[in-house]
Amino acid sequence: MTTTAVAAAAHDGAHILIFPYPAQGHMIPLLDLAHQLATRGLTITVLVTPRNVPLLKPLLSKHPSITPFVLPFPAHPALPAGVENVKDLPPNGFRPMMSVLGELQDPIFHWFQSHPSPPEAIISDMFLGWTQHLACRLGIRRFVFSPSGAMALAVIYSLWRAMPKRDDPNEENHLVPFPDIPSSPVYPWWQLSPIYRSYLEGDPVSEFIKDGFRADMASWGLVINSFDELERVYLEYLLKQLGNDRVWAVGPLHPPDDEDRSKPSERGGSSSVLASKIFSWLDTCGDRTVVYVCFGSQAVLTNHQMEELASGLEKSGDRFIWSVKNPTKGHVGGEYGAIPCGFEDRVAGRGIVIRGWAPQVAILKHRAVGAFLTHCGWNSVLEGLVAGVPMLAWPMGADQFSNATLLVDELKVAVRVCEGEKTVPNSDELGRAVREVVGVDGERVGTRVRAMELQKAALTAIKEGGSSCNNLNRLVRVLSKETFQGGK
Ligand code: UDP
């Protein structure tokens, strides 16, 4: 019997409420965690709003026992009807989205009270800090789920604890040091979390968000999508800061059955191109000769950025797959996301442009992929590491600057090619960087060797007996009924 099977058999299927934040980059790993917990025998209810129900499809088909709990999305004057996921948000919609979800507290409380056997714990996203207050009202434990890595979370928590300010409110380059965090990172103001930068003292939404992050820090436990061998010093730092031993690094979380290339898992969305078309093209390419380009589930480039990137890919002479997100309602004026005229004809046979959702995990794992040009979203980072692919880093926002610090300056598995969501890269430099990392030259830069080492560490962590697998089993025991009845 494996230790995972022992973990599954060792308790009586405690009931857990999982509550993801409605953004693909947040939902994907927490649903992957739900899969791991259900595999280990826990009873899982997942809370979503109606328009996000389709995102549960792969999880529910794997685990028919998981119960969706669907609550209507609360109305908000700043959010047009129909917006229930970050990818559909209008500009500046992120803050209202975070605060309006807090209105679900009473409906959830009443649901608990009328449920014949309600959940004994809540695992909810770090953007839902108010669920800590809900858990206190219900007298149960709340575990924060961090879809960000430990270094990024250390920076986020430090910001909301210390609340650093700028002397000059217009100085975007004002340097903010984090002397307590291992490696003492320093970031210019513009690279800090946009949620933090938009904090206004006394403003109700700002205060609600600040209270949420502080409630995260006061929560009973922290489950984090990282692994000991990758971020040990930052995990130890978090343990020290939180003042308890209730931090579980359980990553890299990964989709169920992600090995089947003919039917890549619908992780966060269904592919907008025929997967068979992509993979039969990749099959014709030599080992590690293709660069995969994708900036996550949300980032849409300006047309100027698109031109330079396209030109950089052309100049590199390398093969590529480029996943391009379509502009949303917020991207007005036709200035976003246009593929330069004639580009696709010029690169026919050498590159594929995917408009919409790409089967990223499966693409990265193909032997032909030799580099990943990424915005350094944490899921993408972990997927790149699991695939053993060196990266070209173009952090744009959120926690991506600290992720880039980790990848480029500490782990040396990536090279930095651009920084900032508005910055336009230089196509010559970009083409050169791609050439250096992909293909034969990749050996010289050293990133490929590091990528292979980190791949080994990641795969070992999630294997039976590995650190993350052991942490998951420990977490399941803590979540189980016997432990709850025994107190902490
Ligand atoms: N993703 C995908 N296909 C796409 C774009 C994104 O499968 O075309 C997935 C990707 O594999 C990752 C997630 O969406 O799991 C994006 O999360 P990440 O943290 O990298 O970035 P975010 O979208 O949060 O900025």
PDB file of N, CA, C and O in Angstrom, residues 142-195:
ATOM      1  N   ARG A 142      -9.663  27.699   9.016  1.00  0.00           N
ATOM      2  CA  ARG A 142      -9.495  28.120   7.628  1.00  0.00           C
ATOM      3  C   ARG A 142      -8.026  27.983   7.240  1.00  0.00           C
ATOM      4  O   ARG A 142      -7.130  28.429   7.962  1.00  0.00           O
ATOM      5  N   PHE A 143      -7.804  27.356   6.102  1.00  0.00           N
ATOM      6  CA  PHE A 143      -6.466  27.228   5.543  1.00  0.00           C
ATOM      7  C   PHE A 143      -6.394  28.156   4.338  1.00  0.00           C
ATOM      8  O   PHE A 143      -7.242  28.083   3.450  1.00  0.00           O
ATOM      9  N   VAL A 144      -5.379  29.027   4.320  1.00  0.00           N
ATOM     10  CA  VAL A 144      -5.183  29.883   3.150  1.00  0.00           C
ATOM     11  C   VAL A 144      -4.547  29.026   2.072  1.00  0.00           C
ATOM     12  O   VAL A 144      -3.615  28.269   2.363  1.00  0.00           O
ATOM     13  N   PHE A 145      -5.014  29.167   0.843  1.00  0.00           N
ATOM     14  CA  PHE A 145      -4.293  28.539  -0.265  1.00  0.00           C
ATOM     15  C   PHE A 145      -3.551  29.629  -1.027  1.00  0.00           C
ATOM     16  O   PHE A 145      -4.150  30.606  -1.470  1.00  0.00           O
ATOM     17  N   SER A 146      -2.243  29.454  -1.183  1.00  0.00           N
ATOM     18  CA  SER A 146      -1.460  30.418  -1.954  1.00  0.00           C
ATOM     19  C   SER A 146      -1.107  29.841  -3.316  1.00  0.00           C
ATOM     20  O   SER A 146      -0.325  28.903  -3.406  1.00  0.00           O
ATOM     21  N   PRO A 147      -1.682  30.420  -4.395  1.00  0.00           N
ATOM     22  CA  PRO A 147      -1.282  29.984  -5.731  1.00  0.00           C
ATOM     23  C   PRO A 147       0.058  30.625  -6.118  1.00  0.00           C
ATOM     24  O   PRO A 147       0.612  30.319  -7.161  1.00  0.00           O
ATOM     25  N   SER A 148       0.561  31.522  -5.264  1.00  0.00           N
ATOM     26  CA  SER A 148       1.880  32.135  -5.487  1.00  0.00           C
ATOM     27  C   SER A 148       2.922  31.321  -4.746  1.00  0.00           C
ATOM     28  O   SER A 148       2.611  30.592  -3.804  1.00  0.00           O
ATOM     29  N   GLY A 149       4.176  31.506  -5.137  1.00  0.00           N
ATOM     30  CA  GLY A 149       5.276  30.827  -4.467  1.00  0.00           C
ATOM     31  C   GLY A 149       5.587  31.471  -3.118  1.00  0.00           C
ATOM     32  O   GLY A 149       5.017  32.514  -2.754  1.00  0.00           O
ATOM     33  N   ALA A 150       6.517  30.832  -2.378  1.00  0.00           N
ATOM     34  CA  ALA A 150       6.816  31.293  -1.022  1.00  0.00           C
ATOM     35  C   ALA A 150       7.544  32.637  -1.020  1.00  0.00           C
ATOM     36  O   ALA A 150       7.273  33.488  -0.164  1.00  0.00           O
ATOM     37  N   MET A 151       8.436  32.859  -1.980  1.00  0.00           N
ATOM     38  CA  MET A 151       9.133  34.143  -1.989  1.00  0.00           C
ATOM     39  C   MET A 151       8.141  35.270  -2.290  1.00  0.00           C
ATOM     40  O   MET A 151       8.117  36.307  -1.617  1.00  0.00           O
ATOM     41  N   ALA A 152       7.297  35.041  -3.285  1.00  0.00           N
ATOM     42  CA  ALA A 152       6.304  36.061  -3.646  1.00  0.00           C
ATOM     43  C   ALA A 152       5.360  36.316  -2.481  1.00  0.00           C
ATOM     44  O   ALA A 152       5.028  37.468  -2.170  1.00  0.00           O
ATOM     45  N   LEU A 153       4.951  35.261  -1.800  1.00  0.00           N
ATOM     46  CA  LEU A 153       4.016  35.433  -0.687  1.00  0.00           C
ATOM     47  C   LEU A 153       4.693  36.185   0.466  1.00  0.00           C
ATOM     48  O   LEU A 153       4.059  37.016   1.126  1.00  0.00           O
ATOM     49  N   ALA A 154       5.981  35.906   0.663  1.00  0.00           N
ATOM     50  CA  ALA A 154       6.720  36.621   1.708  1.00  0.00           C
ATOM     51  C   ALA A 154       6.702  38.129   1.409  1.00  0.00           C
ATOM     52  O   ALA A 154       6.495  38.950   2.311  1.00  0.00           O
ATOM     53  N   VAL A 155       6.877  38.487   0.147  1.00  0.00           N
ATOM     54  CA  VAL A 155       6.865  39.904  -0.241  1.00  0.00           C
ATOM     55  C   VAL A 155       5.455  40.484  -0.036  1.00  0.00           C
ATOM     56  O   VAL A 155       5.289  41.572   0.538  1.00  0.00           O
ATOM     57  N   ILE A 156       4.434  39.737  -0.458  1.00  0.00           N
ATOM     58  CA  ILE A 156       3.044  40.225  -0.333  1.00  0.00           C
ATOM     59  C   ILE A 156       2.686  40.443   1.144  1.00  0.00           C
ATOM     60  O   ILE A 156       2.174  41.496   1.529  1.00  0.00           O
ATOM     61  N   TYR A 157       2.987  39.453   1.978  1.00  0.00           N
ATOM     62  CA  TYR A 157       2.654  39.575   3.401  1.00  0.00           C
ATOM     63  C   TYR A 157       3.431  40.733   4.027  1.00  0.00           C
ATOM     64  O   TYR A 157       2.888  41.483   4.846  1.00  0.00           O
ATOM     65  N   SER A 158       4.689  40.864   3.635  1.00  0.00           N
ATOM     66  CA  SER A 158       5.497  41.938   4.204  1.00  0.00           C
ATOM     67  C   SER A 158       4.908  43.308   3.851  1.00  0.00           C
ATOM     68  O   SER A 158       4.843  44.217   4.688  1.00  0.00           O
ATOM     69  N   LEU A 159       4.433  43.446   2.603  1.00  0.00           N
ATOM     70  CA  LEU A 159       3.828  44.725   2.182  1.00  0.00           C
ATOM     71  C   LEU A 159       2.636  45.071   3.071  1.00  0.00           C
ATOM     72  O   LEU A 159       2.524  46.187   3.581  1.00  0.00           O
ATOM     73  N   TRP A 160       1.743  44.090   3.253  1.00  0.00           N
ATOM     74  CA  TRP A 160       0.503  44.384   3.981  1.00  0.00           C
ATOM     75  C   TRP A 160       0.739  44.494   5.487  1.00  0.00           C
ATOM     76  O   TRP A 160      -0.073  45.077   6.197  1.00  0.00           O
ATOM     77  N   ARG A 161       1.872  43.957   5.937  1.00  0.00           N
ATOM     78  CA  ARG A 161       2.206  44.094   7.362  1.00  0.00           C
ATOM     79  C   ARG A 161       2.837  45.466   7.602  1.00  0.00           C
ATOM     80  O   ARG A 161       2.418  46.211   8.477  1.00  0.00           O
ATOM     81  N   ALA A 162       3.832  45.821   6.758  1.00  0.00           N
ATOM     82  CA  ALA A 162       4.619  47.038   7.017  1.00  0.00           C
ATOM     83  C   ALA A 162       4.019  48.282   6.355  1.00  0.00           C
ATOM     84  O   ALA A 162       4.323  49.402   6.766  1.00  0.00           O
ATOM     85  N   MET A 163       3.214  48.100   5.315  1.00  0.00           N
ATOM     86  CA  MET A 163       2.575  49.195   4.590  1.00  0.00           C
ATOM     87  C   MET A 163       3.579  50.300   4.200  1.00  0.00           C
ATOM     88  O   MET A 163       3.403  51.478   4.561  1.00  0.00           O
ATOM     89  N   PRO A 164       4.633  49.956   3.438  1.00  0.00           N
ATOM     90  CA  PRO A 164       5.606  50.994   3.045  1.00  0.00           C
ATOM     91  C   PRO A 164       4.956  52.053   2.145  1.00  0.00           C
ATOM     92  O   PRO A 164       4.051  51.746   1.376  1.00  0.00           O
ATOM     93  N   LYS A 165       5.444  53.296   2.302  1.00  0.00           N
ATOM     94  CA  LYS A 165       4.888  54.404   1.497  1.00  0.00           C
ATOM     95  C   LYS A 165       6.020  55.052   0.696  1.00  0.00           C
ATOM     96  O   LYS A 165       7.190  54.873   1.006  1.00  0.00           O
ATOM     97  N   ARG A 166       5.630  55.850  -0.306  1.00  0.00           N
ATOM     98  CA  ARG A 166       6.624  56.635  -1.050  1.00  0.00           C
ATOM     99  C   ARG A 166       6.654  58.040  -0.486  1.00  0.00           C
ATOM    100  O   ARG A 166       5.617  58.571  -0.102  1.00  0.00           O
ATOM    101  N   ASP A 167       7.863  58.678  -0.468  1.00  0.00           N
ATOM    102  CA  ASP A 167       7.926  60.088  -0.048  1.00  0.00           C
ATOM    103  C   ASP A 167       7.220  60.939  -1.094  1.00  0.00           C
ATOM    104  O   ASP A 167       6.418  61.808  -0.784  1.00  0.00           O
ATOM    105  N   ASP A 168       7.538  60.675  -2.359  1.00  0.00           N
ATOM    106  CA  ASP A 168       6.925  61.426  -3.445  1.00  0.00           C
ATOM    107  C   ASP A 168       5.911  60.505  -4.133  1.00  0.00           C
ATOM    108  O   ASP A 168       6.293  59.497  -4.741  1.00  0.00           O
ATOM    109  N   PRO A 169       4.609  60.841  -4.050  1.00  0.00           N
ATOM    110  CA  PRO A 169       3.592  59.925  -4.590  1.00  0.00           C
ATOM    111  C   PRO A 169       3.665  59.734  -6.104  1.00  0.00           C
ATOM    112  O   PRO A 169       2.947  58.900  -6.649  1.00  0.00           O
ATOM    113  N   ASN A 170       4.526  60.500  -6.780  1.00  0.00           N
ATOM    114  CA  ASN A 170       4.641  60.299  -8.232  1.00  0.00           C
ATOM    115  C   ASN A 170       5.895  59.526  -8.616  1.00  0.00           C
ATOM    116  O   ASN A 170       6.147  59.310  -9.799  1.00  0.00           O
ATOM    117  N   GLU A 171       6.693  59.162  -7.631  1.00  0.00           N
ATOM    118  CA  GLU A 171       7.977  58.519  -7.932  1.00  0.00           C
ATOM    119  C   GLU A 171       7.798  57.009  -8.098  1.00  0.00           C
ATOM    120  O   GLU A 171       7.814  56.249  -7.135  1.00  0.00           O
ATOM    121  N   GLU A 172       7.653  56.592  -9.341  1.00  0.00           N
ATOM    122  CA  GLU A 172       7.416  55.168  -9.610  1.00  0.00           C
ATOM    123  C   GLU A 172       8.660  54.314  -9.363  1.00  0.00           C
ATOM    124  O   GLU A 172       8.580  53.102  -9.212  1.00  0.00           O
ATOM    125  N   ASN A 173       9.835  54.963  -9.368  1.00  0.00           N
ATOM    126  CA  ASN A 173      11.077  54.200  -9.175  1.00  0.00           C
ATOM    127  C   ASN A 173      11.538  54.169  -7.727  1.00  0.00           C
ATOM    128  O   ASN A 173      12.630  53.676  -7.443  1.00  0.00           O
ATOM    129  N   HIS A 174      10.734  54.726  -6.824  1.00  0.00           N
ATOM    130  CA  HIS A 174      11.068  54.687  -5.395  1.00  0.00           C
ATOM    131  C   HIS A 174      11.363  53.221  -4.997  1.00  0.00           C
ATOM    132  O   HIS A 174      10.565  52.320  -5.264  1.00  0.00           O
ATOM    133  N   LEU A 175      12.522  53.011  -4.366  1.00  0.00           N
ATOM    134  CA  LEU A 175      12.913  51.627  -4.055  1.00  0.00           C
ATOM    135  C   LEU A 175      12.341  51.174  -2.713  1.00  0.00           C
ATOM    136  O   LEU A 175      12.454  51.887  -1.712  1.00  0.00           O
ATOM    137  N   VAL A 176      11.739  50.009  -2.714  1.00  0.00           N
ATOM    138  CA  VAL A 176      11.176  49.450  -1.481  1.00  0.00           C
ATOM    139  C   VAL A 176      11.993  48.205  -1.111  1.00  0.00           C
ATOM    140  O   VAL A 176      11.957  47.195  -1.829  1.00  0.00           O
ATOM    141  N   PRO A 177      12.745  48.274  -0.006  1.00  0.00           N
ATOM    142  CA  PRO A 177      13.560  47.117   0.398  1.00  0.00           C
ATOM    143  C   PRO A 177      12.766  46.149   1.284  1.00  0.00           C
ATOM    144  O   PRO A 177      11.857  46.564   2.000  1.00  0.00           O
ATOM    145  N   PHE A 178      13.143  44.903   1.224  1.00  0.00           N
ATOM    146  CA  PHE A 178      12.544  43.872   2.089  1.00  0.00           C
ATOM    147  C   PHE A 178      13.687  43.192   2.841  1.00  0.00           C
ATOM    148  O   PHE A 178      14.054  42.051   2.540  1.00  0.00           O
ATOM    149  N   PRO A 179      14.281  43.925   3.806  1.00  0.00           N
ATOM    150  CA  PRO A 179      15.526  43.430   4.423  1.00  0.00           C
ATOM    151  C   PRO A 179      15.362  42.129   5.214  1.00  0.00           C
ATOM    152  O   PRO A 179      16.327  41.383   5.348  1.00  0.00           O
ATOM    153  N   ASP A 180      14.141  41.842   5.699  1.00  0.00           N
ATOM    154  CA  ASP A 180      13.972  40.627   6.515  1.00  0.00           C
ATOM    155  C   ASP A 180      13.881  39.357   5.676  1.00  0.00           C
ATOM    156  O   ASP A 180      14.082  38.257   6.173  1.00  0.00           O
ATOM    157  N   ILE A 181      13.490  39.528   4.418  1.00  0.00           N
ATOM    158  CA  ILE A 181      13.256  38.343   3.577  1.00  0.00           C
ATOM    159  C   ILE A 181      14.615  37.815   3.092  1.00  0.00           C
ATOM    160  O   ILE A 181      15.482  38.610   2.720  1.00  0.00           O
ATOM    161  N   PRO A 182      14.829  36.500   3.106  1.00  0.00           N
ATOM    162  CA  PRO A 182      16.109  35.968   2.633  1.00  0.00           C
ATOM    163  C   PRO A 182      16.448  36.540   1.253  1.00  0.00           C
ATOM    164  O   PRO A 182      15.556  36.698   0.426  1.00  0.00           O
ATOM    165  N   SER A 183      17.698  36.858   1.048  1.00  0.00           N
ATOM    166  CA  SER A 183      18.250  37.497  -0.167  1.00  0.00           C
ATOM    167  C   SER A 183      17.898  38.982  -0.242  1.00  0.00           C
ATOM    168  O   SER A 183      18.258  39.662  -1.200  1.00  0.00           O
ATOM    169  N   SER A 184      17.194  39.498   0.779  1.00  0.00           N
ATOM    170  CA  SER A 184      16.883  40.933   0.904  1.00  0.00           C
ATOM    171  C   SER A 184      16.516  41.608  -0.421  1.00  0.00           C
ATOM    172  O   SER A 184      17.194  42.528  -0.868  1.00  0.00           O
ATOM    173  N   PRO A 185      15.437  41.161  -1.058  1.00  0.00           N
ATOM    174  CA  PRO A 185      15.098  41.781  -2.348  1.00  0.00           C
ATOM    175  C   PRO A 185      14.689  43.245  -2.206  1.00  0.00           C
ATOM    176  O   PRO A 185      14.246  43.671  -1.131  1.00  0.00           O
ATOM    177  N   VAL A 186      14.885  43.985  -3.293  1.00  0.00           N
ATOM    178  CA  VAL A 186      14.487  45.400  -3.343  1.00  0.00           C
ATOM    179  C   VAL A 186      13.735  45.575  -4.662  1.00  0.00           C
ATOM    180  O   VAL A 186      14.209  45.120  -5.702  1.00  0.00           O
ATOM    181  N   TYR A 187      12.577  46.211  -4.608  1.00  0.00           N
ATOM    182  CA  TYR A 187      11.821  46.428  -5.849  1.00  0.00           C
ATOM    183  C   TYR A 187      11.449  47.897  -5.993  1.00  0.00           C
ATOM    184  O   TYR A 187      11.081  48.546  -5.005  1.00  0.00           O
ATOM    185  N   PRO A 188      11.526  48.419  -7.228  1.00  0.00           N
ATOM    186  CA  PRO A 188      10.976  49.760  -7.435  1.00  0.00           C
ATOM    187  C   PRO A 188       9.461  49.704  -7.246  1.00  0.00           C
ATOM    188  O   PRO A 188       8.837  48.656  -7.476  1.00  0.00           O
ATOM    189  N   TRP A 189       8.902  50.824  -6.836  1.00  0.00           N
ATOM    190  CA  TRP A 189       7.463  50.904  -6.530  1.00  0.00           C
ATOM    191  C   TRP A 189       6.602  50.265  -7.630  1.00  0.00           C
ATOM    192  O   TRP A 189       5.666  49.520  -7.346  1.00  0.00           O
ATOM    193  N   TRP A 190       6.924  50.565  -8.905  1.00  0.00           N
ATOM    194  CA  TRP A 190       6.046  50.118  -9.999  1.00  0.00           C
ATOM    195  C   TRP A 190       6.026  48.591 -10.140  1.00  0.00           C
ATOM    196  O   TRP A 190       5.132  48.045 -10.774  1.00  0.00           O
ATOM    197  N   GLN A 191       7.000  47.917  -9.513  1.00  0.00           N
ATOM    198  CA  GLN A 191       6.999  46.452  -9.615  1.00  0.00           C
ATOM    199  C   GLN A 191       6.262  45.782  -8.443  1.00  0.00           C
ATOM    200  O   GLN A 191       6.159  44.560  -8.396  1.00  0.00           O
ATOM    201  N   LEU A 192       5.769  46.579  -7.505  1.00  0.00           N
ATOM    202  CA  LEU A 192       5.031  45.985  -6.388  1.00  0.00           C
ATOM    203  C   LEU A 192       3.630  45.575  -6.847  1.00  0.00           C
ATOM    204  O   LEU A 192       3.131  46.066  -7.866  1.00  0.00           O
ATOM    205  N   SER A 193       2.987  44.717  -6.043  1.00  0.00           N
ATOM    206  CA  SER A 193       1.641  44.258  -6.368  1.00  0.00           C
ATOM    207  C   SER A 193       0.708  45.444  -6.653  1.00  0.00           C
ATOM    208  O   SER A 193       0.610  46.370  -5.844  1.00  0.00           O
ATOM    209  N   PRO A 194       0.027  45.443  -7.804  1.00  0.00           N
ATOM    210  CA  PRO A 194      -0.876  46.557  -8.120  1.00  0.00           C
ATOM    211  C   PRO A 194      -1.993  46.706  -7.083  1.00  0.00           C
ATOM    212  O   PRO A 194      -2.492  47.803  -6.859  1.00  0.00           O
ATOM    213  N   ILE A 195      -2.364  45.598  -6.441  1.00  0.00           N
ATOM    214  CA  ILE A 195      -3.429  45.688  -5.423  1.00  0.00           C
ATOM    215  C   ILE A 195      -2.908  46.519  -4.256  1.00  0.00           C
ATOM    216  O   ILE A 195      -3.614  47.352  -3.701  1.00  0.00           O
TER     217      ILE A 195
END
